[in-house]
Structure formats: structure tokens, C-alpha cells
Short mmCIF file of C-alpha atoms in Angstrom, two decimals:
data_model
loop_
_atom_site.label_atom_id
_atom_site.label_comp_id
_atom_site.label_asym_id
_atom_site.label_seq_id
_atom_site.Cartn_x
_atom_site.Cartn_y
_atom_site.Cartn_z
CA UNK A 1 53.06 -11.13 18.77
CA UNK A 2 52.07 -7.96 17.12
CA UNK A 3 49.32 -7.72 14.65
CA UNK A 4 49.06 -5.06 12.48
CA UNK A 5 45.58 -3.96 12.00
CA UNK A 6 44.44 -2.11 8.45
CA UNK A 7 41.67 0.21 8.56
CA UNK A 8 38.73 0.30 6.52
CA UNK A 9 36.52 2.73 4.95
CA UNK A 10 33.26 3.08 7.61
CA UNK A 11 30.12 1.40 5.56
CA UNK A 12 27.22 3.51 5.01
CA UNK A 13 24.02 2.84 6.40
CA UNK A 14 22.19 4.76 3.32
CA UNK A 15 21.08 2.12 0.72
CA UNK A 16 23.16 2.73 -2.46
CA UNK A 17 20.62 4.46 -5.12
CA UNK A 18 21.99 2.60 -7.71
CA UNK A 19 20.60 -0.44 -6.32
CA UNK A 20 17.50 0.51 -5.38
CA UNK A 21 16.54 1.67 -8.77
CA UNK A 22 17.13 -2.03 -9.69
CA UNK A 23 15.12 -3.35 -7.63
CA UNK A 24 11.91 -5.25 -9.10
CA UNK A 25 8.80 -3.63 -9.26
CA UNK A 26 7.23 -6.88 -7.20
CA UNK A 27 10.21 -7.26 -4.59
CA UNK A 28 9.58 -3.54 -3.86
CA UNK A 29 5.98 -3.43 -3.10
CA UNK A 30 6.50 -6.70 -1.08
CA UNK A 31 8.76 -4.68 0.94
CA UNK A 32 6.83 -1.77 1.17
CA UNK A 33 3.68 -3.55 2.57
CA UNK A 34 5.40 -4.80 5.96
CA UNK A 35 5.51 -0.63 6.51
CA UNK A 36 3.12 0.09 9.20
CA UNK A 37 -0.10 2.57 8.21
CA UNK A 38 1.05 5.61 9.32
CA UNK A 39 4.49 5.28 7.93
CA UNK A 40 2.91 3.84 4.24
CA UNK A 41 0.30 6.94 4.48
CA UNK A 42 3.47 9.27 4.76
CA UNK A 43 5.40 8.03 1.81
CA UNK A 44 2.40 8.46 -0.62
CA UNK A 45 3.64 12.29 -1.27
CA UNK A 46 6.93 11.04 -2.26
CA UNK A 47 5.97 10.22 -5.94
CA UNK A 48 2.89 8.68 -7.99
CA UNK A 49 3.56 5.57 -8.18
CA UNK A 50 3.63 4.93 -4.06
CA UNK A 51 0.54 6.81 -4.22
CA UNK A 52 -1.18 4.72 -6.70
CA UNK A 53 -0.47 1.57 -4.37
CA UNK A 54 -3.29 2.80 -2.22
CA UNK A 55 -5.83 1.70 -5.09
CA UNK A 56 -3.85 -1.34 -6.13
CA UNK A 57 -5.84 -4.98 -5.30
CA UNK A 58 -2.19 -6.76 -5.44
CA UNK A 59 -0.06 -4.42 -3.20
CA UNK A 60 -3.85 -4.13 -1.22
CA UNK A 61 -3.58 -7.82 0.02
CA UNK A 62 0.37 -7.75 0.38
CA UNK A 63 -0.18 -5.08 2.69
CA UNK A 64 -3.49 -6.70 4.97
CA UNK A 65 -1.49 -10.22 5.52
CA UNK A 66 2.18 -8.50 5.75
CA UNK A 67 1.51 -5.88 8.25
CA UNK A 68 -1.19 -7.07 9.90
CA UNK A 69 -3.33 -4.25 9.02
CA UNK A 70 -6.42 -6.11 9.05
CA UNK A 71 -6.25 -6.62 12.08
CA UNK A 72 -6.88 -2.99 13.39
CA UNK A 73 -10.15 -3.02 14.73
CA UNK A 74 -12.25 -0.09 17.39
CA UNK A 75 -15.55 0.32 18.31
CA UNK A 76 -16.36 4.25 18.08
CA UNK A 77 -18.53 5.68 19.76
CA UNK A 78 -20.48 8.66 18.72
CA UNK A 79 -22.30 10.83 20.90
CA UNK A 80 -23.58 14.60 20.42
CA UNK A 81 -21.40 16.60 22.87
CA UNK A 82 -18.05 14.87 21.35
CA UNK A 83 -17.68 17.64 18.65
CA UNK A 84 -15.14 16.38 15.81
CA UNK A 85 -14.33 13.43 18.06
CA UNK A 86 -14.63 10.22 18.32
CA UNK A 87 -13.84 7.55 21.35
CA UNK A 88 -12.17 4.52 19.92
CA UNK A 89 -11.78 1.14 21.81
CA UNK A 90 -9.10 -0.87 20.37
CA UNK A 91 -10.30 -4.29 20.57
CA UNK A 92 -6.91 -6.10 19.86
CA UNK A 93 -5.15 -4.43 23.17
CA UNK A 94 -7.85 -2.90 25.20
CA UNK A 95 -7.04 0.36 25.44
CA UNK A 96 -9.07 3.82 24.45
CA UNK A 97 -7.74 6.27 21.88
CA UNK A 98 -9.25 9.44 20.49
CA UNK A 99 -10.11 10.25 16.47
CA UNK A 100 -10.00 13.56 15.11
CA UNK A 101 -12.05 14.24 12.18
CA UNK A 102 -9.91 15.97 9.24
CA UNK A 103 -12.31 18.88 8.64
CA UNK A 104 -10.81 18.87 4.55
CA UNK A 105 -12.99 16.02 4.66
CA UNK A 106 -16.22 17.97 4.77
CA UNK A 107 -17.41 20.81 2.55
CA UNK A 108 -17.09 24.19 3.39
CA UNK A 109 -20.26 24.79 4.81
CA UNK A 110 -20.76 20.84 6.22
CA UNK A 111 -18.10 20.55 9.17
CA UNK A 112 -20.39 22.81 11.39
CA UNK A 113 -23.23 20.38 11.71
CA UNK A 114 -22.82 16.99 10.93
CA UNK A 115 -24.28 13.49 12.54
CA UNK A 116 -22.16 9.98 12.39
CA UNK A 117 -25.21 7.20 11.42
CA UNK A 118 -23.86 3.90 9.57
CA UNK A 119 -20.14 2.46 9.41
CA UNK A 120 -19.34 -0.37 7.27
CA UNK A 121 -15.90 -1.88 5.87
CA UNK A 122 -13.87 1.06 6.61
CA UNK A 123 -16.12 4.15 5.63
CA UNK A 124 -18.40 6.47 7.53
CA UNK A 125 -21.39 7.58 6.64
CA UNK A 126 -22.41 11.16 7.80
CA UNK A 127 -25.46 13.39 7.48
CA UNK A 128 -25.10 17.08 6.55
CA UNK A 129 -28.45 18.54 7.29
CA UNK A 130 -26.75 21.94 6.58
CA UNK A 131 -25.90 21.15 2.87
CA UNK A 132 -28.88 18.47 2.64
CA UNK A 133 -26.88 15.76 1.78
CA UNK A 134 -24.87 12.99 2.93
CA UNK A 135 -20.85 12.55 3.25
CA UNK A 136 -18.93 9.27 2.91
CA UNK A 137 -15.19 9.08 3.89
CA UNK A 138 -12.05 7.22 4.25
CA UNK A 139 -10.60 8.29 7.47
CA UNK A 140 -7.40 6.25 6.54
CA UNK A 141 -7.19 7.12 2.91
CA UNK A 142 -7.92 10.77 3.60
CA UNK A 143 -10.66 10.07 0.69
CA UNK A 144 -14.37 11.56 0.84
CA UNK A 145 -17.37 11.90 -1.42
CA UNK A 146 -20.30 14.34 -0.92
CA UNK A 147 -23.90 12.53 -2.06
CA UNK A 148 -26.37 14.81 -2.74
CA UNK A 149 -29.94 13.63 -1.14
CA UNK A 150 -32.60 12.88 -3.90
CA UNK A 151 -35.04 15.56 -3.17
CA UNK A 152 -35.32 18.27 -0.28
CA UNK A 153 -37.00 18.03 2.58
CA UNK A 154 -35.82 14.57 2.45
CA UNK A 155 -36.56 12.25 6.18
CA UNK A 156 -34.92 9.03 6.16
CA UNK A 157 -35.19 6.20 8.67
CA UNK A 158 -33.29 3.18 8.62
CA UNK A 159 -30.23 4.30 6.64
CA UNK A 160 -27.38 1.42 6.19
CA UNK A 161 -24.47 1.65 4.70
CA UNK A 162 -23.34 -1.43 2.44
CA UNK A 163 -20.09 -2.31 0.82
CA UNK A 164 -19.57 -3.97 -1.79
CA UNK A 165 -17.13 -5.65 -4.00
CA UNK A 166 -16.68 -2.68 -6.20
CA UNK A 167 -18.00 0.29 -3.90
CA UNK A 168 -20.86 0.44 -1.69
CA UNK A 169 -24.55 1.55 -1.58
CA UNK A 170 -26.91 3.27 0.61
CA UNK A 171 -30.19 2.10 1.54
CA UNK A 172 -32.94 4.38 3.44
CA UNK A 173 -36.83 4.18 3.74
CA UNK A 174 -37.93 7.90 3.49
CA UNK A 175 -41.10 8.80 5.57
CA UNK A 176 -42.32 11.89 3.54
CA UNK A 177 -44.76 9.20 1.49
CA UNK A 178 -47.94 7.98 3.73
CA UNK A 179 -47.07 4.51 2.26
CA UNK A 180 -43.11 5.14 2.83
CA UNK A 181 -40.47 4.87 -0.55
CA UNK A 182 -37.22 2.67 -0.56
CA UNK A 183 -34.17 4.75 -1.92
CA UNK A 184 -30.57 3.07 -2.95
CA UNK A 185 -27.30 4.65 -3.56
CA UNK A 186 -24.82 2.91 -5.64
CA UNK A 187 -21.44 4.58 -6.00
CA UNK A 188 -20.40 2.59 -8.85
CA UNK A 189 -22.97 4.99 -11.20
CA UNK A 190 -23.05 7.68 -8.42
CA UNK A 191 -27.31 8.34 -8.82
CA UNK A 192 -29.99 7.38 -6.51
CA UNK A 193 -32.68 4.83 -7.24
CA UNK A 194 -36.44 5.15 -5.55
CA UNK A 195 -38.26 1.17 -4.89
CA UNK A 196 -41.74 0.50 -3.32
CA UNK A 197 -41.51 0.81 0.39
CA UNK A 198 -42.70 -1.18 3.34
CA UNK A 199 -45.03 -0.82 6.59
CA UNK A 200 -44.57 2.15 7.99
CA UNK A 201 -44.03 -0.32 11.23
CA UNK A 202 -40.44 -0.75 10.41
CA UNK A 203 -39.75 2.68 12.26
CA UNK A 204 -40.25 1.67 15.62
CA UNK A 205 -36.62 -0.13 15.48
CA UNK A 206 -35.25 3.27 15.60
CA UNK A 207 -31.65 2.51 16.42
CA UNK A 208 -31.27 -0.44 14.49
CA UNK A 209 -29.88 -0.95 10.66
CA UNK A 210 -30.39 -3.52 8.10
CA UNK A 211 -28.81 -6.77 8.16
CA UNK A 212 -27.25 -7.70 4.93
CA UNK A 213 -27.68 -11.40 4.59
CA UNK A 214 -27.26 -13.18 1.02
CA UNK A 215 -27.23 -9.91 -1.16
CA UNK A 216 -30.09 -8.84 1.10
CA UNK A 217 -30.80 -6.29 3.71
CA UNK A 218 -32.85 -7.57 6.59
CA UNK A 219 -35.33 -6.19 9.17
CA UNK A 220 -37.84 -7.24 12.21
CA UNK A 221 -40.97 -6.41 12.28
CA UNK A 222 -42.83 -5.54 15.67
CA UNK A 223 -45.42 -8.13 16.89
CA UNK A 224 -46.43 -10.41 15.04
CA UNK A 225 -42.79 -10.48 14.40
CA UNK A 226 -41.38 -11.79 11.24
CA UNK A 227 -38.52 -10.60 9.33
CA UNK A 228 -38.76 -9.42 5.62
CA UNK A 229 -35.69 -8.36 3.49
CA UNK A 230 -35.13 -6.10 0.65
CA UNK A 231 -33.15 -7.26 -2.16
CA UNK A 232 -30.24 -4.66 -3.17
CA UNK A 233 -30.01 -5.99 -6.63
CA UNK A 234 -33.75 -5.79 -7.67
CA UNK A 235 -35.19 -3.73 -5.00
CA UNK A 236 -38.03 -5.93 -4.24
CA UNK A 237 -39.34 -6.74 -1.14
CA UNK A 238 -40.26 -10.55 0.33
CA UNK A 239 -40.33 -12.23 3.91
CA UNK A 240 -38.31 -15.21 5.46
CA UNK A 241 -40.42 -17.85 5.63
CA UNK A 242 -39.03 -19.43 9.21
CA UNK A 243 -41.22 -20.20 12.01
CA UNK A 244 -39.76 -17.35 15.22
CA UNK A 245 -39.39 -18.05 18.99
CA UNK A 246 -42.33 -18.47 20.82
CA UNK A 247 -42.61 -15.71 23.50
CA UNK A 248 -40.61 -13.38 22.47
CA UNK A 249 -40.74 -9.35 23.65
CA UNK A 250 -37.99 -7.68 20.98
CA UNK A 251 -35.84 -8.95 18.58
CA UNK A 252 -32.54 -7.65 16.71
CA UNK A 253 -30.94 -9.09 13.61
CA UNK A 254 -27.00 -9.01 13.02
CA UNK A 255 -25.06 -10.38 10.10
CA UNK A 256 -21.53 -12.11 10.10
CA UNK A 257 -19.61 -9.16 7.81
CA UNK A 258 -16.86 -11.49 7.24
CA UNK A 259 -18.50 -14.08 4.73
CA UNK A 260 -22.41 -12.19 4.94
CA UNK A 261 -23.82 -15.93 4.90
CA UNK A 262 -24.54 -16.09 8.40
CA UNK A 263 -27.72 -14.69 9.98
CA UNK A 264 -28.22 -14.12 14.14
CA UNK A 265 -31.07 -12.79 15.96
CA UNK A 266 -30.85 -11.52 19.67
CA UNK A 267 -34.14 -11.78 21.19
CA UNK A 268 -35.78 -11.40 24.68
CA UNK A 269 -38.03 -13.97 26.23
CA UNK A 270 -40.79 -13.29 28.67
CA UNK A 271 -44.50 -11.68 28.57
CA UNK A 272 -46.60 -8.74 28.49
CA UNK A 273 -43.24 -6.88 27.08
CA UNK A 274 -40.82 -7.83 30.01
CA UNK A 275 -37.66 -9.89 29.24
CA UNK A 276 -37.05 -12.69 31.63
CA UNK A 277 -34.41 -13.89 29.16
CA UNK A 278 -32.24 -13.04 26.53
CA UNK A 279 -30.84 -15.59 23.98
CA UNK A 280 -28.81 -16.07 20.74
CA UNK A 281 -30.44 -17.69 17.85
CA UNK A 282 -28.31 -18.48 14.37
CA UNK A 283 -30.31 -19.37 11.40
CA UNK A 284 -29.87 -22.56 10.01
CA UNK A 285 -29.89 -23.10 5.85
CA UNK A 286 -32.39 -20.42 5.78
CA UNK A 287 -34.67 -23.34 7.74
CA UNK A 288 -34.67 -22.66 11.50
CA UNK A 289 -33.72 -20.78 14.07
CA UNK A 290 -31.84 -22.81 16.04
CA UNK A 291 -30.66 -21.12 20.11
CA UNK A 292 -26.80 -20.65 20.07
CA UNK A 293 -26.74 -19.30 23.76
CA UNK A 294 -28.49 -17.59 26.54
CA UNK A 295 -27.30 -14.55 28.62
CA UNK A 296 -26.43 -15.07 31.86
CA UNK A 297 -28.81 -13.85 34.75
CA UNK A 298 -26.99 -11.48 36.29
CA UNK A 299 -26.31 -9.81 33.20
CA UNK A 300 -29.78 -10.12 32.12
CA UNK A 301 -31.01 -8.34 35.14
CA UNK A 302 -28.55 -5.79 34.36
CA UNK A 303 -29.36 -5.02 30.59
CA UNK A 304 -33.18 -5.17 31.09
CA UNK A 305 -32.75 -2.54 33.76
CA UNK A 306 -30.27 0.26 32.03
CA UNK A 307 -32.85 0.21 29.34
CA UNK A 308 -35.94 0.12 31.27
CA UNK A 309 -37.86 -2.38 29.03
CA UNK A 310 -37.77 0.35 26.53
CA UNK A 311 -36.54 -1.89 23.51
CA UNK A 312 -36.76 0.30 20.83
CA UNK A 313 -33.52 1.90 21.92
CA UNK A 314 -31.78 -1.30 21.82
CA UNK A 315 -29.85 -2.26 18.62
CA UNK A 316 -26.89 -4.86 17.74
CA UNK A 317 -24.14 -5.18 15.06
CA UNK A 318 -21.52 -7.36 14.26
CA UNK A 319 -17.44 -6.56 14.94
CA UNK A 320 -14.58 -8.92 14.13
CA UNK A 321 -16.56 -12.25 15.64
CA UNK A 322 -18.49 -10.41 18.11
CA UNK A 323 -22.47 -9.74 18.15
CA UNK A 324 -22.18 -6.44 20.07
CA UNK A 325 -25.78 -5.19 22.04
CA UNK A 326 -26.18 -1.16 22.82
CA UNK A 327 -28.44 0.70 23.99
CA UNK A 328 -29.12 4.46 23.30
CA UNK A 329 -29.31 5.77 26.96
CA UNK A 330 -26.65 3.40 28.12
CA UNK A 331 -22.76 4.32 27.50
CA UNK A 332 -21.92 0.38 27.68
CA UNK A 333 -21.49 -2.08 25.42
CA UNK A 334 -22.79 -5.94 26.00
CA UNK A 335 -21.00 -8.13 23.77
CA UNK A 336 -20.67 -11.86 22.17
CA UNK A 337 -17.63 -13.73 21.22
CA UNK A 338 -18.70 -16.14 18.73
CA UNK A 339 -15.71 -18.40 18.93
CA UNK A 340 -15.47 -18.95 22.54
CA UNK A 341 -19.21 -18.51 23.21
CA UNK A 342 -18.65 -16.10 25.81
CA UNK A 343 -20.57 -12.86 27.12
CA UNK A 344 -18.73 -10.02 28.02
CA UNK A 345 -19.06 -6.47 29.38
CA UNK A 346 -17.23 -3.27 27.74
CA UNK A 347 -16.72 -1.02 30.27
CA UNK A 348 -17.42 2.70 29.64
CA UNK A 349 -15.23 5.49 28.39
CA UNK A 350 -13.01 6.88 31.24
CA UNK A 351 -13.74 10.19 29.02
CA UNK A 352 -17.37 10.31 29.57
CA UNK A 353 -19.07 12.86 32.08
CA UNK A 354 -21.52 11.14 34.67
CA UNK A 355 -24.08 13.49 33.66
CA UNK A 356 -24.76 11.73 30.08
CA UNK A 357 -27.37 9.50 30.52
CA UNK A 358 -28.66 9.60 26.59
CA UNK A 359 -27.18 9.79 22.53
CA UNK A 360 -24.93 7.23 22.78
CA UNK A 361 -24.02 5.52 19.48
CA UNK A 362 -21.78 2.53 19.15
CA UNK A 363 -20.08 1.20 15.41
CA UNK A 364 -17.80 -0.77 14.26
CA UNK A 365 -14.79 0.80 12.20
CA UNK A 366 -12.33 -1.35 10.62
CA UNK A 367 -9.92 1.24 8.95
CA UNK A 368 -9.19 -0.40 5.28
CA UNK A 369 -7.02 1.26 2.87
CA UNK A 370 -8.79 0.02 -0.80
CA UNK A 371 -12.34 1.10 0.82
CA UNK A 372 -12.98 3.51 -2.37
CA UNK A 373 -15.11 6.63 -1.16
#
């Protein structure tokens, strides 16, 4: 049997332009959102309307459940003698990469000096002592905004970075005042507003930032300790009524970012300002504290001694269901996963000299595309 065989015009693997340009405006951002990052970042040149995606809510929640964006999360840390760059852990695979800032970022005269010191949603918060004000950026979005400090000299203590649902704000406590004056940025109206202030006490936490817990930003005072909050919307000051731990030596607040209705405190237990014992406290409708979990011993032993009892250098944040603890003169992290209620150790940065025994700063960067500088 012979069969004759016809042959046929090779198909092209190019996508016919004709269709394309038919293609509905939904079923094309639907497709465009499975793109990874990188690849989505490179196409916004091609034409406006790509790069107008960046700011759209729709295609911005297409793109976090298609692609799994949301899901990139580090820990950076920040540290004096790593000029320009960052050390990032990724949490999802365990592995260390390296961030380069994008000097076009920074003002001309700002990229010579500048100091990472609060993180939230996606943006980074940076001090320019050279040009006396402050720098917020998108690393992702390539987006940046230059906030002029409200007077000069200007010295700030306690500066936290806040989003919110249509920008973000910036709370400090400035120490020129003898009493101390609150100061919020809101980027919505771009302009700086001045509140009363608190104790002067609130310094001694030098490492550690606000807690934003139901529209408010938290804080611990030393002892007696207590914790009072300042609201964002009305810039007034008040306390949480709710009885503490008995015996405690230092405590640390952290906030849930995902929902901002959960409130944990990590406190040591012991006397005369030695920690025998570290536990986990959540509070319970804004009642109780009520103990979640308690650091193992060995681990104990080990945390107490890298910081020496000093506890002013310890501070705690939250990342993607974990209560991370640091400590400034320690390049480790200690860290809790909420869900499994489990402790954990990071272990250091293969990139770090032996020598560096100080200046370590830990944050938690979430890159997000619609976080608006």
C-alpha cells in the first residue's frame, strides 16, 4: 500500500495580530496577571495602558491570587557596612538573595547617606539626614516620594511606618520639646500634622516601633509597665486598661498585619531585670492577656545571653504568621509560627563578616505592586 502524503503550510507560533486586537479588555488582563513580576514589570514600557495596570485595584487582585505574587515574602536585613544592599531571606524556599537599591530612587544629593528605619506593606521608609528629610519607595514599582521633615533640626524617635487603605502615614515622637510632640504624615494630603506627645519614657524602647492595633499605634511603657496607644485618626493619646503579667523584666508588642485585630506581647519573666523565661501572650477582646506559649529553655538560655540582659536592644515584628524577635547586636533572628505554635531559629547570613557584632536591623518586606508611594 502506498499512501500519498500532502504537505502543509508549517503553522506559526506568533499569535495572529488580528486576533489579539479582539481580544476582550477583561480576558486580556486575566491573562496578563498569571505573568510572573519581573516579566509584568518589563512589559509596562510597551504602551500606557499595560502601564496603567500597575495602579488598577481589579487587574491588582487578578494578579496577587493568579500568580501567586502575594506570596513573595523576605526578611531584610539592614546593617551599616551593607552600602546600597540589602540581605534578603526568602521565607517561602529558604534561601538568601541580595537587593540592590535603584539609586533613581533617591535625590541627587540623598543616595550618599541614607538609613533604612520602618517597612510596612511593601514600602521602605528611609532617612536622608543629608537633604533633612525622609524617602518612601516602591522597590517593585520603581515608585518613590521625597517627604520633607516639618522643621530642621528635626530628632525623631519611634518612627513607624503605616499603610493604609488609600496610602500610608508616618508617625514619630520628636525629642527637641522637653515634654516631647507627636507628628503624623498622611500621604493622601501630603502635609504633616503636630499632636501632644507622651513621657519622654517611651525612648528607652529604642529599637522597637508602634504596633498598629484597631486604627491605633501601640507602645510599652518601662516599669510600671502598661501600654498606651495613640489614635491615628484623632491623634489623642489613652492607655489599655488590661491587668499585665506579674513579674515581668521587658516587654514587646507585635500586631497581626494581615487583619490588624490581633494584639501579642513577648515578654520575659524573672526578677531584679533577669529573664528566667520568655512567653507569648495574645490579647483577648481587648480583656486579658491570656499566655499563648513559652520559649523553650535552651533557647531561652541562648537569647538572654546574645543580648546580655540588655533589653532595650531587643525588638519584635510581625511577618506572614510569624512574631519574629531581634536583637541589635545579634545577626539572628528568633522566630514564632503562629499556626503550628512552633519556635524556630534563622540562621545568620553566610554574607556576614565574624567581626560584626552590632547595627543589625531586621524587617519585613512584602514587595506589593498597588503600594502607592
Amino acid at each position: 500500500m502506498i499512501t500519498k502524503c500532502s504537505k502543509s503550510k508549517p503553522s506559526s507560533t506568533a499569535m495572529d495580530p488580528v486576533i489579539w486586537s479582539k481580544l476582550p479588555q477583561e480576558l486580556l488582563e486575566h491573562i496578563l496577571c498569571f505573568l510572573p513580576l519581573k516579566t509584568f514589570l518589563s512589559l509596562r514600557s510597551t504602551c500606557k495602558h499595560f502601564n496603567s495596570l500597575v495602579f488598577s485595584p481589579t487587574f491588582i487582585i487578578k494578579h496577587s491570587s493568579g500568580s501567586g505574587s502575594g506570596l513573595c515574602s523576605f526578611l531584610l536585613l539592614s546593617h551599616q557596612q551593607f552600602y546600597s544592599h540589602f540581605p534578603l531571606y526568602d521565607t517561602i524556599i529558604g534561601s538568601w538573595r541580595d537587593l540592590a537599591l535603584p539609586f533613581s530612587l533617591f535625590p541627587p544629593f540623598g543616595s550618599s547617606q541614607f538609613n533604612l528605619i520602618s517597612s510596612s506593606n511593601g514600602l521602605l521608609c528611609f532617612a536622608l539626614p543629608s537633604c533633612c528629610s525622609f524617602l518612601v519607595c516602591n522597590m517593585l514599582a520603581k515608585s518613590s516620594r521625597v517627604i520633607e521633615l516639618p522643621f530642621f533640626p528635626f530628632s525623631f524617635e519611634l518612627l513607624t511606618l503605616v499603610s493604609t487603605p488609600k496610602g500610608y502615614k508616618i508617625f514619630t515622637l520628636c525629642t527637641k520639646f522637653s515634654s516631647n510632640q507627636a507628628f503624623v504624615y498622611d500621604s493622601v494630603v501630603h502635609s504633616w500634622t503636630e499632636h501632644d506627645g507622651y513621657q519622654p519614657l517611651l525612648f528607652e524602647n529604642f529599637h522597637q516601633e508602634g504596633a498598629f492595633y484597631d486604627g491605633s499605634l501601640c507602645f510599652t511603657t518601662p516599669e510600671p509597665f502598661s501600654v498606651v496607644c495613640f489614635d491615628l485618626g484623632t491623634g489623642k493619646w489613652g492607655n489599655l486598661n488590661v491587668e499585665m503579667p506579674r513579674e515581668l523584666t521587658f516587654v514587646r508588642l507585635v500586631s497581626g498585619v494581615s487583619d490588624r485585630k490581633k494584639l501579642y506581647m513577648l515578654g520575659g519573666i524573672g526578677r531584679n531585670g533577669i529573664s528566667r523565661s520568655m512567653r507569648l501572650w495574645e490579647l483577648k477582646e481587648g480583656k486579658k492577656w491570656e499566655e499563648m506559649e513559652r520559649l523553650p529553655e535552651l533557647m531561652c538560655r541562648k537569647f538572654v545571653s546574645v543580648c546580655y540582659h540588655n533589653y532595650e536592644h531587643v525588638y519584635c515584628f510581625w511577618h506572614r504568621g510569624m512574631i519574629c524577635v531581634c536583637c541589635h547586636t545579634w545577626p539572628e533572628i528568633l522566630y514564632y509560627k503562629v499556626e503550628r505554635r512552633s519556635w524556630h531559629w534563622l540562621p545568620k547570613c553566610p554574607w556576614l563578616p565574624d567581626k560584626w557584632s552590632c547595627g543589625f536591623r531586621w524587617f519585613s518586606f512584602v514587595p506589593q505592586l498597588h503600594a502607592l508611594a
